[in-house]
PDB file of C-alpha atoms in Angstrom:
ATOM      1  CA  MET A1321     -32.128  11.545  17.331  1.00 49.00           C
ATOM      2  CA  ALA A1322     -28.569  10.906  16.159  1.00 60.00           C
ATOM      3  CA  SER A1323     -28.280   9.784  12.577  1.00 80.00           C
ATOM      4  CA  ARG A1324     -27.267   6.244  11.844  1.00 91.00           C
ATOM      5  CA  VAL A1325     -23.828   5.441  10.479  1.00 93.00           C
ATOM      6  CA  VAL A1326     -23.954   3.629   7.143  1.00 96.00           C
ATOM      7  CA  GLY A1327     -20.915   1.727   5.876  1.00 95.00           C
ATOM      8  CA  ILE A1328     -20.908   0.984   2.142  1.00 97.00           C
ATOM      9  CA  ASP A1329     -18.748  -1.393   0.089  1.00 96.00           C
ATOM     10  CA  LEU A1330     -19.236  -1.522  -3.682  1.00 96.00           C
ATOM     11  CA  GLY A1331     -17.649  -4.921  -4.165  1.00 95.00           C
ATOM     12  CA  ALA A1332     -16.885  -6.570  -7.481  1.00 94.00           C
ATOM     13  CA  TYR A1333     -19.499  -9.279  -6.839  1.00 94.00           C
ATOM     14  CA  SER A1334     -21.989  -7.565  -4.535  1.00 96.00           C
ATOM     15  CA  VAL A1335     -22.904  -4.332  -2.801  1.00 97.00           C
ATOM     16  CA  LYS A1336     -22.706  -4.492   1.000  1.00 97.00           C
ATOM     17  CA  VAL A1337     -24.372  -1.973   3.308  1.00 97.00           C
ATOM     18  CA  ALA A1338     -24.036  -2.073   7.105  1.00 96.00           C
ATOM     19  CA  VAL A1339     -26.216   0.205   9.247  1.00 95.00           C
ATOM     20  CA  ALA A1340     -25.014   1.034  12.772  1.00 92.00           C
ATOM     21  CA  GLN A1341     -26.962   2.685  15.572  1.00 88.00           C
ATOM     22  CA  PRO A1342     -24.670   5.003  17.557  1.00 82.00           C
ATOM     23  CA  GLY A1343     -24.575   4.383  21.306  1.00 77.00           C
ATOM     24  CA  PHE A1344     -22.962   5.958  24.356  1.00 74.00           C
ATOM     25  CA  ARG A1345     -19.716   3.990  23.975  1.00 73.00           C
ATOM     26  CA  ASN A1346     -20.161   1.743  20.923  1.00 75.00           C
ATOM     27  CA  ALA A1347     -22.258   1.433  17.814  1.00 76.00           C
ATOM     28  CA  THR A1348     -24.550  -1.551  17.239  1.00 85.00           C
ATOM     29  CA  ILE A1349     -25.159  -3.046  13.794  1.00 88.00           C
ATOM     30  CA  SER A1350     -28.912  -2.957  13.180  1.00 91.00           C
ATOM     31  CA  GLU A1351     -29.043  -3.923   9.489  1.00 94.00           C
ATOM     32  CA  PHE A1352     -26.783  -5.646   7.010  1.00 96.00           C
ATOM     33  CA  VAL A1353     -27.785  -5.827   3.357  1.00 97.00           C
ATOM     34  CA  GLU A1354     -25.924  -7.591   0.550  1.00 97.00           C
ATOM     35  CA  ARG A1355     -27.105  -7.712  -3.035  1.00 97.00           C
ATOM     36  CA  PRO A1356     -25.272  -8.977  -6.123  1.00 95.00           C
ATOM     37  CA  VAL A1357     -24.147  -6.583  -8.820  1.00 96.00           C
ATOM     38  CA  PRO A1358     -26.023  -7.657 -11.961  1.00 95.00           C
ATOM     39  CA  PRO A1359     -23.992  -8.632 -15.032  1.00 90.00           C
ATOM     40  CA  GLY A1360     -23.968  -6.332 -18.032  1.00 91.00           C
ATOM     41  CA  ASP A1361     -21.923  -4.338 -20.493  1.00 92.00           C
ATOM     42  CA  GLU A1362     -22.127  -1.098 -18.492  1.00 95.00           C
ATOM     43  CA  PRO A1363     -19.160  -0.136 -16.301  1.00 95.00           C
ATOM     44  CA  HIS A1364     -19.188  -1.820 -12.896  1.00 95.00           C
ATOM     45  CA  ILE A1365     -19.622   1.509 -11.066  1.00 95.00           C
ATOM     46  CA  GLU A1366     -22.883   2.219 -12.903  1.00 95.00           C
ATOM     47  CA  ARG A1367     -24.365  -1.192 -12.127  1.00 96.00           C
ATOM     48  CA  ALA A1368     -23.166  -1.122  -8.515  1.00 97.00           C
ATOM     49  CA  THR A1369     -24.449   2.375  -7.740  1.00 97.00           C
ATOM     50  CA  ARG A1370     -27.822   1.480  -9.221  1.00 96.00           C
ATOM     51  CA  VAL A1371     -28.053  -1.410  -6.735  1.00 97.00           C
ATOM     52  CA  LEU A1372     -26.861   0.892  -3.949  1.00 97.00           C
ATOM     53  CA  GLY A1373     -29.514   3.489  -4.814  1.00 97.00           C
ATOM     54  CA  ASP A1374     -32.231   0.836  -4.532  1.00 97.00           C
ATOM     55  CA  ILE A1375     -30.946  -0.149  -1.057  1.00 97.00           C
ATOM     56  CA  ILE A1376     -30.745   3.478   0.115  1.00 96.00           C
ATOM     57  CA  ARG A1377     -34.328   4.175  -0.942  1.00 96.00           C
ATOM     58  CA  GLU A1378     -35.764   0.875   0.285  1.00 96.00           C
ATOM     59  CA  TYR A1379     -34.264   1.195   3.784  1.00 95.00           C
ATOM     60  CA  GLY A1380     -34.667   4.969   4.084  1.00 95.00           C
ATOM     61  CA  LEU A1381     -30.960   5.688   4.542  1.00 95.00           C
ATOM     62  CA  ALA A1382     -30.613   8.922   2.548  1.00 94.00           C
ATOM     63  CA  GLU A1383     -30.436  11.228   5.592  1.00 93.00           C
ATOM     64  CA  ASP A1384     -27.876   9.161   7.538  1.00 94.00           C
ATOM     65  CA  SER A1385     -24.074   9.494   7.734  1.00 94.00           C
ATOM     66  CA  HIS A1386     -22.441   7.559   4.893  1.00 96.00           C
ATOM     67  CA  TYR A1387     -18.881   6.218   4.797  1.00 96.00           C
ATOM     68  CA  VAL A1388     -17.742   4.394   1.670  1.00 97.00           C
ATOM     69  CA  ALA A1389     -14.863   1.964   1.135  1.00 96.00           C
ATOM     70  CA  ILE A1390     -12.456   2.563  -1.725  1.00 95.00           C
ATOM     71  CA  ALA A1391     -11.102  -0.643  -3.281  1.00 94.00           C
ATOM     72  CA  GLY A1392      -7.415  -1.209  -2.604  1.00 93.00           C
ATOM     73  CA  ASP A1393      -6.486  -1.245  -6.284  1.00 92.00           C
ATOM     74  CA  LYS A1394      -7.887   2.308  -6.607  1.00 94.00           C
ATOM     75  CA  VAL A1395      -5.587   3.853  -3.999  1.00 95.00           C
ATOM     76  CA  PHE A1396      -1.851   4.059  -3.358  1.00 96.00           C
ATOM     77  CA  ILE A1397      -0.795   2.677   0.026  1.00 96.00           C
ATOM     78  CA  HIS A1398       2.734   3.423   1.238  1.00 95.00           C
ATOM     79  CA  ILE A1399       4.831   3.146   4.372  1.00 95.00           C
ATOM     80  CA  LEU A1400       6.803   6.372   4.781  1.00 95.00           C
ATOM     81  CA  GLU A1401       9.754   6.826   7.135  1.00 93.00           C
ATOM     82  CA  PHE A1402      10.861  10.143   8.610  1.00 93.00           C
ATOM     83  CA  PRO A1403      13.905  11.021  10.736  1.00 91.00           C
ATOM     84  CA  PHE A1404      11.920  13.034  13.311  1.00 88.00           C
ATOM     85  CA  LYS A1405       9.993  11.589  16.273  1.00 83.00           C
ATOM     86  CA  ASN A1406       7.442  14.246  17.144  1.00 82.00           C
ATOM     87  CA  LEU A1407       5.764  16.730  14.859  1.00 85.00           C
ATOM     88  CA  ARG A1408       2.517  18.672  15.004  1.00 90.00           C
ATOM     89  CA  ARG A1409      -0.254  17.092  12.928  1.00 92.00           C
ATOM     90  CA  ALA A1410      -0.347  19.978  10.446  1.00 94.00           C
ATOM     91  CA  ASP A1411       3.414  19.873   9.945  1.00 94.00           C
ATOM     92  CA  LEU A1412       3.358  16.093   9.591  1.00 94.00           C
ATOM     93  CA  ALA A1413       0.604  16.394   6.968  1.00 95.00           C
ATOM     94  CA  ARG A1414       2.821  18.682   4.895  1.00 95.00           C
ATOM     95  CA  ALA A1415       5.763  16.293   5.259  1.00 95.00           C
ATOM     96  CA  VAL A1416       3.631  13.311   4.216  1.00 96.00           C
ATOM     97  CA  GLY A1417       2.280  15.199   1.194  1.00 96.00           C
ATOM     98  CA  ALA A1418       5.754  16.181   0.054  1.00 96.00           C
ATOM     99  CA  GLU A1419       7.006  12.606   0.422  1.00 96.00           C
ATOM    100  CA  LEU A1420       4.023  11.159  -1.459  1.00 96.00           C
ATOM    101  CA  GLU A1421       4.617  13.624  -4.303  1.00 95.00           C
ATOM    102  CA  GLU A1422       8.138  12.239  -4.602  1.00 95.00           C
ATOM    103  CA  VAL A1423       7.048   8.573  -4.874  1.00 94.00           C
ATOM    104  CA  LEU A1424       3.687   8.799  -6.705  1.00 94.00           C
ATOM    105  CA  PRO A1425       2.876   9.870 -10.273  1.00 93.00           C
ATOM    106  CA  ILE A1426       0.538  12.600  -8.951  1.00 92.00           C
ATOM    107  CA  ASP A1427       1.257  16.257  -8.231  1.00 94.00           C
ATOM    108  CA  LEU A1428       0.469  17.288  -4.673  1.00 94.00           C
ATOM    109  CA  ASP A1429      -2.235  19.751  -5.754  1.00 94.00           C
ATOM    110  CA  GLU A1430      -3.992  16.908  -7.617  1.00 96.00           C
ATOM    111  CA  MET A1431      -3.853  14.448  -4.719  1.00 96.00           C
ATOM    112  CA  VAL A1432      -6.045  13.580  -1.740  1.00 96.00           C
ATOM    113  CA  TYR A1433      -4.456  11.586   1.037  1.00 96.00           C
ATOM    114  CA  ALA A1434      -4.824  10.412   4.617  1.00 95.00           C
ATOM    115  CA  PHE A1435      -2.265   9.015   7.025  1.00 95.00           C
ATOM    116  CA  GLU A1436      -1.707   7.582  10.496  1.00 93.00           C
ATOM    117  CA  PRO A1437       1.595   7.279  12.367  1.00 92.00           C
ATOM    118  CA  ILE A1438       2.579   3.724  13.281  1.00 89.00           C
ATOM    119  CA  PRO A1439       3.448   3.723  16.998  1.00 81.00           C
ATOM    120  CA  ARG A1440       7.215   3.405  17.484  1.00 74.00           C
ATOM    121  CA  ALA A1441       6.714   0.910  20.314  1.00 66.00           C
ATOM    122  CA  VAL A1442       4.823  -1.403  17.943  1.00 65.00           C
ATOM    123  CA  THR A1443       7.486  -1.467  15.220  1.00 60.00           C
ATOM    124  CA  ALA A1444      10.306  -1.841  17.764  1.00 61.00           C
ATOM    125  CA  GLU A1445       8.533  -4.770  19.435  1.00 64.00           C
ATOM    126  CA  LEU A1446       7.781  -6.425  16.090  1.00 62.00           C
ATOM    127  CA  ALA A1447      11.387  -6.137  14.917  1.00 61.00           C
ATOM    128  CA  ALA A1448      12.693  -7.613  18.172  1.00 63.00           C
ATOM    129  CA  GLU A1449      10.250 -10.544  18.028  1.00 63.00           C
ATOM    130  CA  GLU A1450      10.986 -11.169  14.351  1.00 60.00           C
ATOM    131  CA  SER A1451      14.753 -11.147  14.882  1.00 60.00           C
ATOM    132  CA  ALA A1452      14.412 -13.588  17.778  1.00 59.00           C
ATOM    133  CA  ALA A1453      12.238 -15.901  15.654  1.00 58.00           C
ATOM    134  CA  VAL A1454      14.703 -16.233  12.769  1.00 57.00           C
ATOM    135  CA  VAL A1455      16.051 -19.778  12.499  1.00 55.00           C
ATOM    136  CA  PRO A1456      19.636 -20.083  11.182  1.00 52.00           C
ATOM    137  CA  GLY A1457      19.692 -21.470   7.656  1.00 51.00           C
ATOM    138  CA  GLN A1458      16.157 -20.301   6.830  1.00 55.00           C
ATOM    139  CA  THR A1459      15.507 -17.300   4.595  1.00 53.00           C
ATOM    140  CA  HIS A1460      13.006 -14.881   6.100  1.00 62.00           C
ATOM    141  CA  GLY A1461      13.874 -11.848   3.997  1.00 73.00           C
ATOM    142  CA  MET A1462      15.064  -8.486   5.191  1.00 83.00           C
ATOM    143  CA  VAL A1463      13.764  -7.290   8.568  1.00 83.00           C
ATOM    144  CA  ALA A1464      13.284  -3.574   9.134  1.00 83.00           C
ATOM    145  CA  GLU A1465      15.240  -2.247  12.088  1.00 81.00           C
ATOM    146  CA  PRO A1466      13.462  -0.227  14.779  1.00 78.00           C
ATOM    147  CA  THR A1467      13.441   3.368  13.622  1.00 81.00           C
ATOM    148  CA  ASP A1468      14.873   6.327  15.525  1.00 82.00           C
ATOM    149  CA  GLY A1469      12.277   8.494  13.807  1.00 88.00           C
ATOM    150  CA  MET A1470       8.721   7.836  12.707  1.00 90.00           C
ATOM    151  CA  ARG A1471       6.919   5.498  10.294  1.00 93.00           C
ATOM    152  CA  VAL A1472       3.606   6.513   8.742  1.00 94.00           C
ATOM    153  CA  LEU A1473       0.975   4.509   6.847  1.00 96.00           C
ATOM    154  CA  ALA A1474      -0.356   6.763   4.067  1.00 97.00           C
ATOM    155  CA  CYS A1475      -3.169   6.265   1.543  1.00 96.00           C
ATOM    156  CA  ALA A1476      -3.599   8.520  -1.489  1.00 97.00           C
ATOM    157  CA  MET A1477      -5.527   8.819  -4.736  1.00 96.00           C
ATOM    158  CA  HIS A1478      -6.007  11.308  -7.559  1.00 96.00           C
ATOM    159  CA  SER A1479      -8.461  14.021  -6.503  1.00 96.00           C
ATOM    160  CA  ASP A1480     -10.312  13.873  -9.834  1.00 96.00           C
ATOM    161  CA  ARG A1481     -10.989  10.148  -9.333  1.00 95.00           C
ATOM    162  CA  ALA A1482     -12.183  10.792  -5.796  1.00 96.00           C
ATOM    163  CA  ARG A1483     -14.494  13.555  -7.021  1.00 96.00           C
ATOM    164  CA  GLU A1484     -15.853  11.394  -9.838  1.00 95.00           C
ATOM    165  CA  PHE A1485     -16.544   8.610  -7.329  1.00 96.00           C
ATOM    166  CA  LEU A1486     -18.302  11.027  -4.951  1.00 96.00           C
ATOM    167  CA  ASP A1487     -20.425  12.370  -7.815  1.00 95.00           C
ATOM    168  CA  ARG A1488     -21.483   8.823  -8.692  1.00 95.00           C
ATOM    169  CA  LEU A1489     -22.487   8.253  -5.079  1.00 96.00           C
ATOM    170  CA  ASP A1490     -24.370  11.529  -4.934  1.00 95.00           C
ATOM    171  CA  GLY A1491     -26.368  10.440  -7.959  1.00 93.00           C
ATOM    172  CA  CYS A1492     -27.797   7.478  -6.041  1.00 93.00           C
ATOM    173  CA  GLY A1493     -28.625   9.399  -2.867  1.00 93.00           C
ATOM    174  CA  VAL A1494     -25.368   8.928  -0.932  1.00 95.00           C
ATOM    175  CA  ASP A1495     -23.713  12.054   0.506  1.00 94.00           C
ATOM    176  CA  ALA A1496     -20.475  10.436   1.681  1.00 95.00           C
ATOM    177  CA  ARG A1497     -18.906  12.011   4.757  1.00 94.00           C
ATOM    178  CA  GLY A1498     -15.738  10.007   4.224  1.00 93.00           C
ATOM    179  CA  LEU A1499     -13.921   7.622   1.905  1.00 95.00           C
ATOM    180  CA  VAL A1500     -12.052   4.774   3.595  1.00 94.00           C
ATOM    181  CA  ALA A1501      -9.223   2.765   2.014  1.00 94.00           C
ATOM    182  CA  GLY A1502     -10.696  -0.729   2.191  1.00 92.00           C
ATOM    183  CA  PRO A1503      -7.576  -2.795   3.019  1.00 93.00           C
ATOM    184  CA  GLU A1504      -6.578  -0.383   5.804  1.00 92.00           C
ATOM    185  CA  SER A1505      -9.883  -0.571   7.664  1.00 90.00           C
ATOM    186  CA  TYR A1506      -9.818  -4.017   9.271  1.00 92.00           C
ATOM    187  CA  ALA A1507      -8.111  -2.925  12.500  1.00 90.00           C
ATOM    188  CA  ARG A1508     -11.301  -1.100  13.477  1.00 85.00           C
ATOM    189  CA  ILE A1509     -13.208  -4.369  13.261  1.00 84.00           C
ATOM    190  CA  ILE A1510     -10.595  -6.499  15.003  1.00 87.00           C
ATOM    191  CA  ASN A1511     -10.524  -4.070  17.938  1.00 83.00           C
ATOM    192  CA  GLN A1512     -14.186  -4.939  18.546  1.00 79.00           C
ATOM    193  CA  VAL A1513     -13.498  -8.686  18.799  1.00 81.00           C
ATOM    194  CA  PRO A1514     -12.487  -9.452  22.423  1.00 76.00           C
ATOM    195  CA  SER A1515     -10.993 -12.857  21.594  1.00 79.00           C
ATOM    196  CA  VAL A1516      -8.288 -11.351  19.361  1.00 78.00           C
ATOM    197  CA  ALA A1517      -8.059  -7.645  20.254  1.00 70.00           C
ATOM    198  CA  GLY A1518      -4.952  -6.821  22.238  1.00 71.00           C
ATOM    199  CA  GLY A1519      -3.135 -10.021  21.290  1.00 74.00           C
ATOM    200  CA  GLY A1520       0.000 -10.360  19.196  1.00 79.00           C
ATOM    201  CA  PRO A1521       0.365  -9.259  15.578  1.00 86.00           C
ATOM    202  CA  LEU A1522      -2.148 -10.772  13.181  1.00 90.00           C
ATOM    203  CA  ALA A1523      -3.166 -10.522   9.551  1.00 93.00           C
ATOM    204  CA  VAL A1524      -6.656 -10.284   8.122  1.00 95.00           C
ATOM    205  CA  ILE A1525      -6.876 -11.857   4.649  1.00 96.00           C
ATOM    206  CA  ASP A1526     -10.161 -11.032   2.923  1.00 95.00           C
ATOM    207  CA  ILE A1527     -10.521 -13.024  -0.301  1.00 94.00           C
ATOM    208  CA  GLY A1528     -13.116 -11.218  -2.392  1.00 94.00           C
ATOM    209  CA  HIS A1529     -14.426 -11.802  -5.883  1.00 94.00           C
ATOM    210  CA  ALA A1530     -11.800  -9.831  -7.839  1.00 94.00           C
ATOM    211  CA  ARG A1531      -9.362  -8.745  -5.095  1.00 95.00           C
ATOM    212  CA  THR A1532      -7.784 -10.025  -1.905  1.00 96.00           C
ATOM    213  CA  ASP A1533      -7.171  -7.477   0.829  1.00 96.00           C
ATOM    214  CA  VAL A1534      -4.408  -8.039   3.385  1.00 97.00           C
ATOM    215  CA  CYS A1535      -4.233  -5.983   6.581  1.00 96.00           C
ATOM    216  CA  VAL A1536      -1.483  -6.579   9.143  1.00 94.00           C
ATOM    217  CA  ILE A1537      -2.467  -5.355  12.603  1.00 92.00           C
ATOM    218  CA  ALA A1538      -0.314  -4.855  15.696  1.00 89.00           C
ATOM    219  CA  GLY A1539      -1.058  -2.972  18.882  1.00 84.00           C
ATOM    220  CA  GLY A1540      -4.586  -2.341  17.624  1.00 86.00           C
ATOM    221  CA  ARG A1541      -3.302  -0.373  14.608  1.00 89.00           C
ATOM    222  CA  THR A1542      -2.905  -1.169  10.933  1.00 93.00           C
ATOM    223  CA  THR A1543       0.825  -1.431  10.270  1.00 93.00           C
ATOM    224  CA  PHE A1544       0.753  -2.688   6.679  1.00 95.00           C
ATOM    225  CA  ALA A1545      -1.916  -3.090   3.985  1.00 96.00           C
ATOM    226  CA  ARG A1546      -1.977  -4.359   0.440  1.00 96.00           C
ATOM    227  CA  THR A1547      -4.480  -5.450  -2.207  1.00 96.00           C
ATOM    228  CA  ILE A1548      -3.752  -8.445  -4.445  1.00 96.00           C
ATOM    229  CA  THR A1549      -5.650  -8.529  -7.728  1.00 94.00           C
ATOM    230  CA  ARG A1550      -6.656 -12.172  -7.369  1.00 95.00           C
ATOM    231  CA  GLY A1551      -9.841 -13.569  -5.906  1.00 95.00           C
ATOM    232  CA  GLY A1552     -12.762 -15.929  -6.196  1.00 94.00           C
ATOM    233  CA  ARG A1553     -13.513 -14.921  -9.772  1.00 94.00           C
ATOM    234  CA  ASP A1554     -10.316 -16.685 -10.906  1.00 94.00           C
ATOM    235  CA  LEU A1555     -11.578 -19.927  -9.362  1.00 94.00           C
ATOM    236  CA  THR A1556     -15.000 -19.477 -10.972  1.00 95.00           C
ATOM    237  CA  GLU A1557     -13.429 -19.041 -14.412  1.00 95.00           C
ATOM    238  CA  THR A1558     -11.258 -22.132 -13.896  1.00 94.00           C
ATOM    239  CA  ILE A1559     -14.292 -24.229 -12.954  1.00 95.00           C
ATOM    240  CA  ALA A1560     -16.211 -22.924 -15.982  1.00 95.00           C
ATOM    241  CA  ARG A1561     -13.360 -23.904 -18.322  1.00 95.00           C
ATOM    242  CA  SER A1562     -12.699 -27.285 -16.712  1.00 93.00           C
ATOM    243  CA  TRP A1563     -16.313 -28.467 -16.735  1.00 95.00           C
ATOM    244  CA  ASN A1564     -17.658 -26.406 -19.668  1.00 96.00           C
ATOM    245  CA  LEU A1565     -20.161 -24.546 -17.477  1.00 95.00           C
ATOM    246  CA  SER A1566     -21.679 -21.095 -17.668  1.00 95.00           C
ATOM    247  CA  VAL A1567     -20.331 -18.485 -15.252  1.00 91.00           C
ATOM    248  CA  ASP A1568     -23.466 -18.725 -13.093  1.00 92.00           C
ATOM    249  CA  GLN A1569     -23.237 -22.526 -12.973  1.00 95.00           C
ATOM    250  CA  ALA A1570     -19.527 -22.353 -12.154  1.00 95.00           C
ATOM    251  CA  GLU A1571     -20.140 -19.827  -9.363  1.00 93.00           C
ATOM    252  CA  ASP A1572     -22.766 -22.098  -7.829  1.00 94.00           C
ATOM    253  CA  ALA A1573     -20.482 -25.132  -8.154  1.00 93.00           C
ATOM    254  CA  LYS A1574     -17.642 -23.240  -6.452  1.00 93.00           C
ATOM    255  CA  HIS A1575     -19.813 -22.335  -3.478  1.00 92.00           C
ATOM    256  CA  ARG A1576     -21.269 -25.832  -3.235  1.00 92.00           C
ATOM    257  CA  ASP A1577     -18.339 -28.116  -4.094  1.00 89.00           C
ATOM    258  CA  GLY A1578     -15.156 -26.016  -4.088  1.00 89.00           C
ATOM    259  CA  PHE A1579     -12.363 -27.984  -2.416  1.00 89.00           C
ATOM    260  CA  VAL A1580      -8.584 -27.791  -2.100  1.00 92.00           C
ATOM    261  CA  GLY A1581      -6.880 -30.607  -0.236  1.00 92.00           C
ATOM    262  CA  SER A1582      -3.767 -30.614   1.916  1.00 91.00           C
ATOM    263  CA  ALA A1583      -1.340 -33.048   3.500  1.00 91.00           C
ATOM    264  CA  THR A1584      -3.599 -33.322   6.552  1.00 94.00           C
ATOM    265  CA  GLN A1585      -6.866 -33.358   4.588  1.00 94.00           C
ATOM    266  CA  PRO A1586      -6.266 -35.034   1.213  1.00 94.00           C
ATOM    267  CA  PRO A1587      -9.062 -35.359  -1.343  1.00 93.00           C
ATOM    268  CA  PRO A1588     -11.185 -38.326  -0.160  1.00 92.00           C
ATOM    269  CA  THR A1589     -12.369 -39.458  -3.611  1.00 92.00           C
ATOM    270  CA  GLU A1590     -11.323 -39.279  -7.238  1.00 92.00           C
ATOM    271  CA  ALA A1591     -14.020 -36.637  -7.867  1.00 89.00           C
ATOM    272  CA  TRP A1592     -12.672 -34.410  -5.087  1.00 91.00           C
ATOM    273  CA  GLN A1593      -9.144 -34.971  -6.412  1.00 94.00           C
ATOM    274  CA  ARG A1594     -10.231 -33.672  -9.800  1.00 93.00           C
ATOM    275  CA  ILE A1595     -11.657 -30.527  -8.189  1.00 93.00           C
ATOM    276  CA  HIS A1596      -8.433 -30.080  -6.227  1.00 94.00           C
ATOM    277  CA  ASP A1597      -6.315 -30.493  -9.368  1.00 94.00           C
ATOM    278  CA  ALA A1598      -8.390 -27.889 -11.208  1.00 93.00           C
ATOM    279  CA  LEU A1599      -8.266 -25.246  -8.458  1.00 94.00           C
ATOM    280  CA  ILE A1600      -4.719 -25.590  -7.142  1.00 94.00           C
ATOM    281  CA  PRO A1601      -3.116 -23.792 -10.152  1.00 93.00           C
ATOM    282  CA  GLU A1602      -5.191 -20.713  -9.199  1.00 91.00           C
ATOM    283  CA  ILE A1603      -4.651 -21.043  -5.437  1.00 92.00           C
ATOM    284  CA  SER A1604      -0.869 -21.357  -5.762  1.00 92.00           C
ATOM    285  CA  PRO A1605      -0.269 -17.878  -7.282  1.00 94.00           C
ATOM    286  CA  LEU A1606      -2.433 -16.346  -4.552  1.00 95.00           C
ATOM    287  CA  SER A1607      -0.393 -18.151  -1.902  1.00 94.00           C
ATOM    288  CA  ARG A1608       2.797 -16.868  -3.528  1.00 95.00           C
ATOM    289  CA  ASP A1609       1.469 -13.293  -3.545  1.00 96.00           C
ATOM    290  CA  LEU A1610       0.491 -13.590   0.118  1.00 96.00           C
ATOM    291  CA  ARG A1611       3.964 -14.804   1.012  1.00 95.00           C
ATOM    292  CA  GLN A1612       5.508 -11.865  -0.879  1.00 95.00           C
ATOM    293  CA  THR A1613       3.140  -9.501   0.944  1.00 96.00           C
ATOM    294  CA  PHE A1614       4.356 -10.682   4.339  1.00 94.00           C
ATOM    295  CA  ILE A1615       7.984 -10.476   3.211  1.00 94.00           C
ATOM    296  CA  ALA A1616       7.344  -6.859   2.170  1.00 94.00           C
ATOM    297  CA  CYS A1617       5.648  -6.143   5.493  1.00 93.00           C
ATOM    298  CA  ARG A1618       8.632  -7.539   7.405  1.00 91.00           C
ATOM    299  CA  ALA A1619      11.023  -5.431   5.316  1.00 91.00           C
ATOM    300  CA  LYS A1620       8.988  -2.232   5.801  1.00 90.00           C
ATOM    301  CA  VAL A1621       7.932  -2.343   9.471  1.00 88.00           C
ATOM    302  CA  GLY A1622       9.649  -5.356  11.024  1.00 84.00           C
TER     303      GLY A1622
END
């Protein structure tokens, strides 16, 4: 019997584990477990892996194939551009490593990295559509021209940090077969959603507890990814300060009564207006960072 595939995310707020049964053409999710990371003075990784170990033992997942997400603020994600069009994978790997060594504060022999070429047809099509969509008088930022060579999306981290992370996982019964850069991974999910797969470019914005991941997808491939160090925790802290609540009370209030109005859906009462007024100072910086992310994406890949 083929082993199950187990996807693991050690989030800032909770540990998520998805169990997939491999099939002839596709895998089917058979279990999904989410448990909060308990508060405490210990480092987050210690508390999170303790929760993960409990899940692994309880569901009998120790002998399965484990793949673990690395948070976006723990990896370097770069778009690299090369003058050549076609290169053997091994030669391209050496070129990517040399380029990463130039732009990152890590020596090549102390680095682990992965990469995927961005199809030239995708970036050329995006640049043409973006140029056609520009309205005179409006500032859209710089738009990357179609390249005569090759663009590559590369993710890298220090090998010692990767090894330390793997050792932590091993201590709770997880023998990871692969580490996946979290913000880069959403294309794999989108490609399984018939209503959106194969359509035009889109962005997945995943607002987590401490981080917000942004993944821009075109032609079924990730073309740009970034992690913003803002999330739901900022809203929780604002609610706690505004209403003099404990963190747990504020978290519950956010889930139950969190509200931000808009021109089309203004706050209906004075109480909702007060909630809106408290949260909008935290939402606005996130909106600004998202806008800057898309400007950077346009400048890098069109």
